[in-house]
Coordinates of C-alpha atoms in Angstrom, one line a residue:
M1495 CA 22.2 -81.6 -31.0
A1496 CA 19.7 -79.5 -32.0
P1497 CA 16.3 -79.5 -30.5
R1498 CA 13.8 -80.8 -33.2
C1499 CA 12.0 -77.5 -32.5
W1500 CA 13.7 -74.3 -32.4
R1501 CA 13.5 -70.7 -32.5
W1502 CA 15.3 -67.8 -31.7
W1503 CA 14.4 -64.0 -30.8
N1504 CA 15.9 -61.5 -32.9
W1505 CA 18.7 -60.0 -30.7
A1506 CA 17.9 -56.5 -31.5
V1507 CA 14.4 -56.6 -30.2
W1508 CA 14.3 -58.7 -27.2
P1509 CA 13.3 -56.5 -24.0
R1510 CA 16.1 -56.4 -22.1
T1511 CA 14.1 -56.8 -18.5
L1512 CA 13.5 -60.5 -20.5
S1513 CA 17.3 -61.3 -21.2
P1514 CA 17.7 -64.6 -19.7
P1515 CA 20.4 -64.3 -16.8
A1516 CA 21.4 -68.2 -17.3
R1517 CA 19.6 -71.0 -18.5
S1518 CA 15.7 -71.1 -17.4
T1519 CA 13.5 -73.4 -18.0
W1520 CA 9.6 -73.0 -18.6
S1521 CA 7.2 -75.6 -18.7
S1522 CA 3.2 -75.2 -19.7
C1523 CA 2.2 -79.1 -19.7
R1524 CA 0.2 -81.5 -18.4
H1525 CA 0.5 -85.5 -17.3
F1526 CA 1.3 -86.8 -20.3
S1527 CA 0.5 -89.9 -22.1
A1528 CA 2.2 -91.9 -24.9
Q1529 CA -0.2 -89.7 -27.2
E1530 CA 0.6 -86.1 -25.8
T1531 CA 2.9 -83.8 -26.9
P1532 CA 3.8 -81.4 -24.3
Q1533 CA 5.0 -77.9 -24.9
I1534 CA 8.1 -77.0 -23.6
C1535 CA 9.8 -73.6 -23.6
V1536 CA 13.8 -73.3 -22.6
V1537 CA 14.9 -69.8 -22.5
G1538 CA 18.6 -69.3 -23.6
S1539 CA 20.8 -71.6 -26.1
G1540 CA 24.1 -71.7 -24.0
P1541 CA 25.1 -75.1 -22.3
A1542 CA 22.5 -75.5 -19.8
G1543 CA 19.7 -74.5 -22.8
F1544 CA 20.9 -77.4 -24.6
Y1545 CA 21.7 -79.9 -22.2
T1546 CA 18.2 -79.3 -20.2
A1547 CA 16.7 -79.5 -24.4
Q1548 CA 18.6 -82.3 -25.3
H1549 CA 17.8 -84.3 -21.8
L1550 CA 13.8 -83.8 -22.1
L1551 CA 14.1 -84.8 -25.8
K1552 CA 15.7 -88.4 -24.8
H1553 CA 14.0 -89.1 -22.0
H1554 CA 10.2 -87.6 -23.5
P1555 CA 10.4 -88.5 -27.3
Q1556 CA 6.9 -86.5 -27.5
A1557 CA 7.9 -83.5 -26.1
H1558 CA 7.8 -80.4 -28.1
V1559 CA 10.8 -77.4 -27.2
D1560 CA 11.3 -74.3 -28.3
I1561 CA 14.5 -72.7 -27.5
Y1562 CA 14.6 -68.7 -27.5
E1563 CA 17.6 -66.7 -27.5
K1564 CA 18.1 -62.9 -27.5
Q1565 CA 21.3 -63.2 -29.2
L1566 CA 21.0 -63.4 -33.7
V1567 CA 23.0 -66.5 -33.2
P1568 CA 22.7 -69.6 -30.6
F1569 CA 25.3 -71.5 -28.3
G1570 CA 25.2 -68.7 -25.7
L1571 CA 29.3 -68.2 -24.1
V1572 CA 30.3 -71.6 -25.6
R1573 CA 30.8 -69.4 -28.8
F1574 CA 31.1 -65.8 -26.8
G1575 CA 33.1 -67.2 -23.4
V1576 CA 36.6 -67.3 -21.8
A1577 CA 39.2 -67.8 -24.4
P1578 CA 39.4 -68.2 -28.5
D1579 CA 42.6 -70.6 -28.0
H1580 CA 40.6 -73.1 -25.4
P1581 CA 37.5 -74.0 -27.6
E1582 CA 37.3 -77.1 -25.5
V1583 CA 36.9 -74.9 -22.0
K1584 CA 34.2 -72.2 -22.9
S1585 CA 31.5 -72.3 -20.5
Y1586 CA 30.3 -69.5 -18.8
G1587 CA 26.7 -68.2 -18.9
A1588 CA 26.3 -65.0 -16.5
E1589 CA 25.0 -61.9 -18.0
D1590 CA 26.6 -59.3 -15.5
H1591 CA 29.8 -59.1 -13.6
R1592 CA 30.5 -58.3 -9.8
A1593 CA 31.2 -54.7 -9.6
L1594 CA 34.4 -53.9 -7.3
G1595 CA 32.9 -51.2 -5.8
I1596 CA 35.9 -49.0 -5.2
P1597 CA 36.4 -45.3 -6.5
G1598 CA 38.0 -45.0 -9.6
E1599 CA 36.0 -47.9 -10.9
E1600 CA 34.7 -45.7 -14.1
L1601 CA 37.9 -44.7 -14.9
P1602 CA 38.8 -45.0 -18.5
G1603 CA 41.2 -48.5 -18.9
V1604 CA 39.3 -50.1 -16.4
Y1605 CA 36.8 -53.1 -17.4
S1606 CA 34.7 -55.8 -16.4
A1607 CA 36.9 -59.3 -17.8
R1608 CA 33.4 -60.4 -19.0
A1609 CA 33.4 -57.3 -21.0
F1610 CA 36.7 -57.8 -22.2
V1611 CA 36.0 -61.7 -22.7
G1612 CA 33.2 -60.9 -24.9
W1613 CA 34.9 -58.2 -27.1
Y1614 CA 37.8 -60.5 -28.0
N1615 CA 35.1 -63.4 -29.0
G1616 CA 33.0 -61.0 -30.9
L1617 CA 29.7 -60.4 -28.3
P1618 CA 27.7 -57.9 -30.4
E1619 CA 27.4 -56.2 -26.8
N1620 CA 30.9 -55.7 -26.8
R1621 CA 32.2 -55.2 -30.2
E1622 CA 32.8 -51.2 -29.7
L1623 CA 34.9 -51.7 -26.2
A1624 CA 38.2 -50.5 -28.0
P1625 CA 40.6 -51.2 -24.6
D1626 CA 43.6 -49.3 -24.8
L1627 CA 46.4 -51.0 -25.0
S1628 CA 49.2 -48.5 -25.2
C1629 CA 50.4 -49.1 -21.5
D1630 CA 53.4 -51.5 -20.4
T1631 CA 51.5 -52.9 -17.1
A1632 CA 48.1 -54.3 -16.7
V1633 CA 46.4 -55.4 -13.4
I1634 CA 43.9 -58.3 -13.2
L1635 CA 41.8 -58.4 -10.3
G1636 CA 41.0 -62.2 -9.3
Q1637 CA 42.6 -65.8 -9.7
G1638 CA 40.6 -68.0 -11.3
N1639 CA 40.7 -69.4 -15.1
V1640 CA 39.0 -66.4 -16.6
A1641 CA 41.9 -64.1 -15.0
L1642 CA 44.4 -66.2 -16.8
D1643 CA 42.4 -66.4 -19.9
V1644 CA 42.7 -62.6 -20.2
A1645 CA 46.3 -62.8 -19.3
R1646 CA 47.2 -65.4 -21.3
I1647 CA 45.2 -63.5 -24.7
L1648 CA 47.1 -60.3 -23.5
L1649 CA 50.5 -61.7 -23.6
S1650 CA 50.3 -64.7 -26.3
P1651 CA 52.7 -64.3 -29.7
L1652 CA 50.4 -63.5 -32.4
E1653 CA 50.9 -66.2 -34.6
H1654 CA 48.8 -68.5 -31.7
L1655 CA 45.9 -66.1 -31.8
E1656 CA 45.9 -65.3 -35.6
K1657 CA 44.8 -69.2 -36.0
T1658 CA 42.2 -69.0 -33.8
D1659 CA 38.2 -67.6 -34.5
I1660 CA 39.3 -64.3 -32.0
T1661 CA 37.9 -61.5 -34.0
E1662 CA 40.3 -59.6 -36.5
A1663 CA 38.9 -56.3 -34.3
A1664 CA 40.5 -58.0 -31.1
L1665 CA 43.8 -59.1 -33.4
R1666 CA 44.2 -55.6 -34.5
E1667 CA 44.2 -54.2 -31.2
L1668 CA 46.5 -56.8 -30.0
R1669 CA 49.1 -56.2 -32.5
R1670 CA 49.2 -52.7 -31.5
S1671 CA 49.7 -53.4 -27.6
R1672 CA 52.4 -52.3 -26.0
V1673 CA 51.5 -54.5 -22.5
K1674 CA 54.3 -56.2 -21.2
T1675 CA 53.8 -57.2 -17.7
V1676 CA 50.6 -58.5 -16.4
W1677 CA 50.1 -59.0 -12.7
I1678 CA 47.2 -61.3 -11.3
V1679 CA 45.7 -59.9 -8.3
G1680 CA 43.9 -62.0 -5.4
R1681 CA 43.3 -60.8 -1.4
R1682 CA 44.1 -64.7 -0.6
G1683 CA 47.0 -67.0 -0.6
P1684 CA 48.3 -70.0 -3.0
L1685 CA 46.0 -72.2 -1.3
Q1686 CA 42.8 -70.2 -2.0
V1687 CA 43.3 -69.8 -6.2
A1688 CA 40.6 -70.8 -8.1
F1689 CA 42.6 -71.4 -11.5
T1690 CA 42.9 -75.3 -12.1
I1691 CA 47.0 -76.8 -12.8
K1692 CA 45.9 -77.2 -16.7
E1693 CA 45.7 -73.7 -17.1
L1694 CA 48.3 -72.8 -14.7
R1695 CA 50.7 -75.1 -16.5
E1696 CA 50.1 -73.7 -20.0
M1697 CA 50.6 -70.0 -18.3
I1698 CA 53.8 -71.0 -17.3
Q1699 CA 55.0 -72.2 -20.4
L1700 CA 53.7 -69.7 -22.5
P1701 CA 56.0 -68.9 -25.1
G1702 CA 57.7 -65.2 -24.8
T1703 CA 56.8 -64.9 -20.7
R1704 CA 58.7 -65.5 -18.0
P1705 CA 56.3 -66.2 -14.2
V1706 CA 57.1 -63.9 -11.2
L1707 CA 56.8 -65.3 -8.1
D1708 CA 57.3 -64.1 -4.4
P1709 CA 59.0 -67.0 -2.7
A1710 CA 57.9 -65.7 0.2
D1711 CA 54.8 -65.6 -0.4
F1712 CA 55.0 -69.9 0.0
L1713 CA 57.2 -69.9 3.4
G1714 CA 55.6 -72.8 5.3
L1715 CA 53.8 -73.7 2.7
Q1716 CA 55.8 -77.0 2.3
D1717 CA 54.0 -78.3 5.7
R1718 CA 50.6 -77.5 4.9
I1719 CA 50.1 -78.8 1.5
K1720 CA 50.3 -82.4 2.7
E1721 CA 46.9 -82.6 4.0
V1722 CA 45.3 -80.9 1.4
P1723 CA 42.9 -82.7 -1.7
R1724 CA 44.9 -84.4 -4.7
P1725 CA 44.0 -81.6 -7.1
R1726 CA 45.2 -78.8 -5.3
K1727 CA 48.1 -80.3 -3.6
R1728 CA 49.2 -80.9 -7.2
L1729 CA 48.7 -77.6 -7.9
T1730 CA 49.9 -75.7 -5.2
E1731 CA 53.2 -78.3 -5.6
L1732 CA 53.3 -76.8 -9.1
L1733 CA 53.0 -73.1 -8.1
L1734 CA 55.5 -73.7 -5.2
R1735 CA 58.0 -75.4 -7.9
T1736 CA 58.0 -72.2 -10.0
A1737 CA 58.4 -69.8 -6.9
T1738 CA 60.9 -71.6 -5.5
E1739 CA 63.0 -73.8 -7.7
K1740 CA 65.9 -72.9 -9.6
P1741 CA 65.1 -73.4 -13.7
G1742 CA 67.1 -75.9 -15.6
A1743 CA 69.8 -74.0 -18.0
E1744 CA 67.3 -74.6 -21.0
E1745 CA 64.4 -73.3 -18.9
A1746 CA 66.8 -70.2 -17.4
A1747 CA 67.4 -69.1 -21.2
R1748 CA 64.4 -69.0 -22.3
Q1749 CA 63.1 -67.0 -19.4
A1750 CA 65.8 -64.7 -19.5
S1751 CA 65.2 -63.9 -23.1
A1752 CA 61.4 -63.3 -22.6
P1753 CA 60.2 -60.2 -23.3
R1754 CA 56.8 -60.2 -21.5
A1755 CA 56.5 -61.5 -18.0
W1756 CA 53.6 -61.9 -15.8
G1757 CA 53.3 -63.1 -12.1
L1758 CA 50.5 -63.7 -9.1
R1759 CA 50.3 -61.2 -6.2
F1760 CA 48.8 -62.4 -3.1
F1761 CA 47.2 -61.2 -0.4
R1762 CA 45.9 -58.0 -1.6
S1763 CA 42.6 -56.4 -2.0
P1764 CA 41.7 -53.4 -4.5
Q1765 CA 41.1 -50.3 -2.5
Q1766 CA 41.1 -47.7 -5.4
V1767 CA 41.8 -47.0 -8.9
L1768 CA 44.1 -44.2 -9.2
P1769 CA 43.6 -41.6 -11.4
S1770 CA 46.8 -40.1 -13.7
P1771 CA 47.3 -36.2 -13.3
D1772 CA 45.2 -35.1 -15.6
G1773 CA 42.1 -37.6 -13.9
Q1774 CA 41.2 -38.5 -17.5
R1775 CA 42.4 -42.6 -16.9
A1776 CA 43.7 -45.2 -14.7
A1777 CA 47.3 -44.5 -14.0
G1778 CA 47.2 -47.4 -11.0
I1779 CA 45.5 -49.3 -8.3
R1780 CA 45.8 -49.2 -4.0
L1781 CA 46.1 -52.3 -2.9
A1782 CA 45.1 -53.1 0.9
V1783 CA 47.8 -55.7 2.4
T1784 CA 45.9 -58.5 3.8
R1785 CA 46.5 -61.7 5.8
L1786 CA 44.2 -64.8 6.4
E1787 CA 41.8 -65.4 9.1
G1788 CA 40.2 -69.0 9.8
V1789 CA 40.8 -72.4 8.2
G1790 CA 39.5 -74.5 5.7
E1791 CA 36.1 -73.2 4.2
T1792 CA 35.9 -70.2 6.5
T1793 CA 39.6 -68.9 5.4
R1794 CA 39.1 -64.8 5.1
A1795 CA 41.5 -62.0 4.2
V1796 CA 41.1 -59.3 6.3
P1797 CA 43.0 -55.9 5.8
T1798 CA 46.4 -55.5 8.0
G1799 CA 46.4 -51.3 7.7
D1800 CA 49.1 -51.5 5.2
V1801 CA 48.4 -50.5 1.4
E1802 CA 50.7 -50.4 -1.6
D1803 CA 50.3 -48.9 -4.9
L1804 CA 50.8 -50.5 -8.3
P1805 CA 51.3 -48.7 -11.4
C1806 CA 49.3 -49.7 -14.2
G1807 CA 47.5 -48.2 -17.3
L1808 CA 44.8 -51.5 -17.5
V1809 CA 42.9 -52.7 -15.0
L1810 CA 40.5 -55.8 -15.9
S1811 CA 38.2 -56.7 -12.4
S1812 CA 37.8 -61.2 -12.5
V1813 CA 36.3 -61.5 -9.5
G1814 CA 33.1 -63.1 -10.5
Y1815 CA 30.2 -63.3 -12.0
K1816 CA 26.6 -62.6 -12.1
S1817 CA 23.1 -63.6 -13.2
R1818 CA 20.4 -60.9 -13.9
S1819 CA 16.6 -61.0 -13.0
I1820 CA 14.9 -62.3 -16.0
D1821 CA 11.4 -61.0 -15.4
P1822 CA 9.9 -59.1 -12.3
S1823 CA 7.5 -61.9 -12.2
V1824 CA 10.3 -64.4 -11.4
P1825 CA 11.1 -64.8 -8.1
F1826 CA 15.2 -63.8 -7.8
D1827 CA 17.8 -63.2 -5.2
P1828 CA 19.6 -60.4 -5.9
K1829 CA 22.2 -61.0 -3.3
L1830 CA 23.3 -64.5 -4.3
G1831 CA 22.3 -63.7 -7.7
V1832 CA 20.2 -66.9 -8.3
I1833 CA 16.5 -67.7 -8.6
P1834 CA 15.5 -69.5 -5.2
N1835 CA 14.6 -73.2 -6.3
L1836 CA 14.4 -76.8 -5.0
E1837 CA 16.3 -79.0 -7.0
G1838 CA 15.9 -76.8 -10.2
R1839 CA 11.7 -76.1 -9.0
V1840 CA 11.4 -72.2 -8.6
V1841 CA 10.1 -71.9 -5.0
D1842 CA 5.7 -70.9 -5.5
V1843 CA 5.9 -70.8 -9.2
P1844 CA 4.3 -74.5 -10.5
G1845 CA 5.7 -74.6 -14.2
L1846 CA 8.8 -73.1 -13.8
Y1847 CA 12.4 -74.4 -13.8
C1848 CA 15.5 -72.7 -13.5
S1849 CA 19.5 -74.6 -14.5
G1850 CA 22.9 -73.2 -14.8
W1851 CA 24.2 -70.7 -13.0
V1852 CA 21.4 -68.8 -12.4
K1853 CA 20.2 -72.0 -10.2
R1854 CA 23.0 -72.7 -8.3
G1855 CA 25.3 -69.5 -8.6
P1856 CA 28.7 -68.9 -11.1
T1857 CA 30.9 -72.0 -10.2
G1858 CA 31.8 -74.6 -12.4
V1859 CA 32.4 -75.8 -16.0
I1860 CA 30.8 -76.9 -19.0
A1861 CA 30.7 -80.7 -17.3
T1862 CA 29.2 -79.2 -14.0
T1863 CA 26.6 -77.1 -16.1
M1864 CA 25.7 -80.9 -18.3
T1865 CA 25.2 -82.7 -14.7
D1866 CA 23.0 -79.9 -13.3
S1867 CA 21.1 -79.4 -16.1
F1868 CA 19.8 -83.0 -16.3
L1869 CA 18.9 -82.9 -12.5
T1870 CA 16.5 -80.4 -13.5
S1871 CA 15.0 -81.9 -16.7
Q1872 CA 14.3 -85.3 -14.8
E1873 CA 12.5 -83.2 -11.8
L1874 CA 10.4 -81.3 -14.7
L1875 CA 9.3 -84.6 -16.1
K1876 CA 8.6 -86.4 -12.8
D1877 CA 6.9 -83.5 -12.0
L1878 CA 5.0 -83.9 -15.4
Q1879 CA 4.5 -87.3 -15.4
A1880 CA 2.7 -86.7 -11.8
G1881 CA 0.3 -84.2 -13.1
L1882 CA 1.9 -81.6 -11.0
L1883 CA 2.1 -78.7 -13.5
P1884 CA -0.5 -76.1 -14.6
A1885 CA -3.0 -78.2 -16.7
G1886 CA -4.6 -77.1 -20.1
P1887 CA -3.9 -76.2 -23.3
R1888 CA -0.7 -73.8 -24.3
P1889 CA -0.3 -72.6 -27.8
G1890 CA 3.6 -72.6 -27.3
F1891 CA 5.5 -71.2 -30.1
A1892 CA 1.8 -70.2 -32.1
A1893 CA 1.2 -67.4 -29.9
I1894 CA 4.7 -66.2 -29.8
Q1895 CA 4.7 -66.3 -33.8
A1896 CA 1.7 -64.2 -33.8
L1897 CA 3.2 -61.4 -31.2
L1898 CA 6.3 -61.3 -33.4
S1899 CA 4.5 -60.5 -36.1
S1900 CA 2.3 -57.9 -35.1
R1901 CA 5.2 -56.3 -34.1
G1902 CA 7.0 -56.8 -37.4
V1903 CA 9.8 -59.1 -36.0
R1904 CA 11.0 -61.7 -38.1
P1905 CA 13.0 -64.4 -35.7
V1906 CA 16.4 -66.0 -36.5
S1907 CA 15.9 -70.0 -37.5
F1908 CA 17.9 -72.9 -37.5
S1909 CA 18.5 -72.8 -41.1
D1910 CA 19.3 -69.1 -41.0
W1911 CA 21.9 -69.8 -38.2
E1912 CA 23.4 -72.9 -40.8
K1913 CA 23.3 -69.5 -43.2
V1914 CA 25.8 -67.4 -40.5
D1915 CA 27.4 -70.3 -39.9
A1916 CA 28.4 -71.2 -43.6
E1917 CA 29.4 -67.6 -44.2
E1918 CA 31.4 -67.1 -40.8
V1919 CA 33.4 -70.6 -42.2
S1920 CA 34.3 -69.0 -45.2
R1921 CA 35.4 -66.1 -44.2
G1922 CA 37.8 -67.5 -42.1
Q1923 CA 39.4 -70.0 -44.4
G1924 CA 41.4 -67.2 -46.1
S1925 CA 43.4 -66.8 -43.5
G1926 CA 43.5 -70.4 -41.6
K1927 CA 41.3 -69.3 -39.1
P1928 CA 38.2 -71.7 -38.2
R1929 CA 35.7 -68.9 -39.3
E1930 CA 35.7 -65.3 -39.1
K1931 CA 32.5 -64.5 -36.8
L1932 CA 30.0 -61.8 -38.0
V1933 CA 29.8 -59.2 -34.7
N1934 CA 27.5 -56.8 -36.4
P1935 CA 24.2 -57.6 -36.0
R1936 CA 23.6 -55.3 -38.8
D1937 CA 26.0 -57.6 -40.8
V1938 CA 23.6 -60.6 -40.0
V1939 CA 20.5 -59.3 -40.6
R1940 CA 21.7 -58.1 -44.1
L1941 CA 23.2 -62.0 -44.7
L1942 CA 19.6 -63.1 -44.2
G1943 CA 17.6 -60.6 -45.6
H1944 CA 15.4 -59.7 -42.9

């Protein structure tokens, strides 16, 4: 739903220090009665921002909500996240990625999965990424759903992607791609993978590909999975069958004729990106062999002392997303990548709230974010009703509008977005796509006549 009051900052002029790392909510309201209209500001128009606004408006009909967004278009990584062939699960919303912190990470051919996902989804800041897909082997570091998304995009038949909202620039590069093998690498074992069974099953059945799993990684696992929770058990059983059981005649024939392959490499931790002989690009990755110590949630991977080198020309880091500080005046824990809070209330800052990944860390999907945002909204409304928020008049958007006007900035409105939406849908119709995204901010500005 669209909040009754909705406005954006222009992408080109939003100060970098104020870019929302997830979905922070600020309220400048006082104890309300049926006649009063609290002014509430939500920073960020991704799932957490919209769900927070939705809950506030549903439970306080007099509330006036402004949503501010640094991009020219709304919906955050619902629009820009995960994979275009999975529109129902786009739900990631942190602004940065976790660095590997290893030698060679800066070499050409090494990218964060976040930037790569942003590139094929049309995120303006990543539109010029231009990844080199001329190698035959890619390595993805991390074993979560984003890693499987990236692998699937690299290996999917083009006819599957051509009917999605993937950008034409990404399709152009994928048509030229020579990537035939993708290794998905994790520090721990099969019982610790972070992807879900739905994504794994789709990957196993991906046309034109065959899975490669080492049966040795699954020795002794049959007995250990009897006591794990049912979702984890089903996922591990599928991995086990794929690794150890001989496929039927039809599946065996399909795999034998598949021109591409993907595999899971367990118990491996990245140590160094290896350069090409001329030192100009990535040519492989050195992996430390690991073993597990501890049980349950305390299980961790420790090096055995052995290493192996895996040749590849493309390295994608998918080891986690990370929120950024929204502003020096807002408390922030750089180690955890969250705003210190109690049930969404920012510690020691009355009237300031947070939801989404900047509240709890980069975990969960869209349903998790919805529940989390509703909880933050509930706490805000409790404080509002109890008269615990800063009192006194607040000008709301009027002050922001005056500031923008003084700087010669015209914000993009929701009606402006509707024009962009119509244009994108129109552009996609010719090629049978749901839309062709406008990825260059100048094209959006030109369309709107700003």
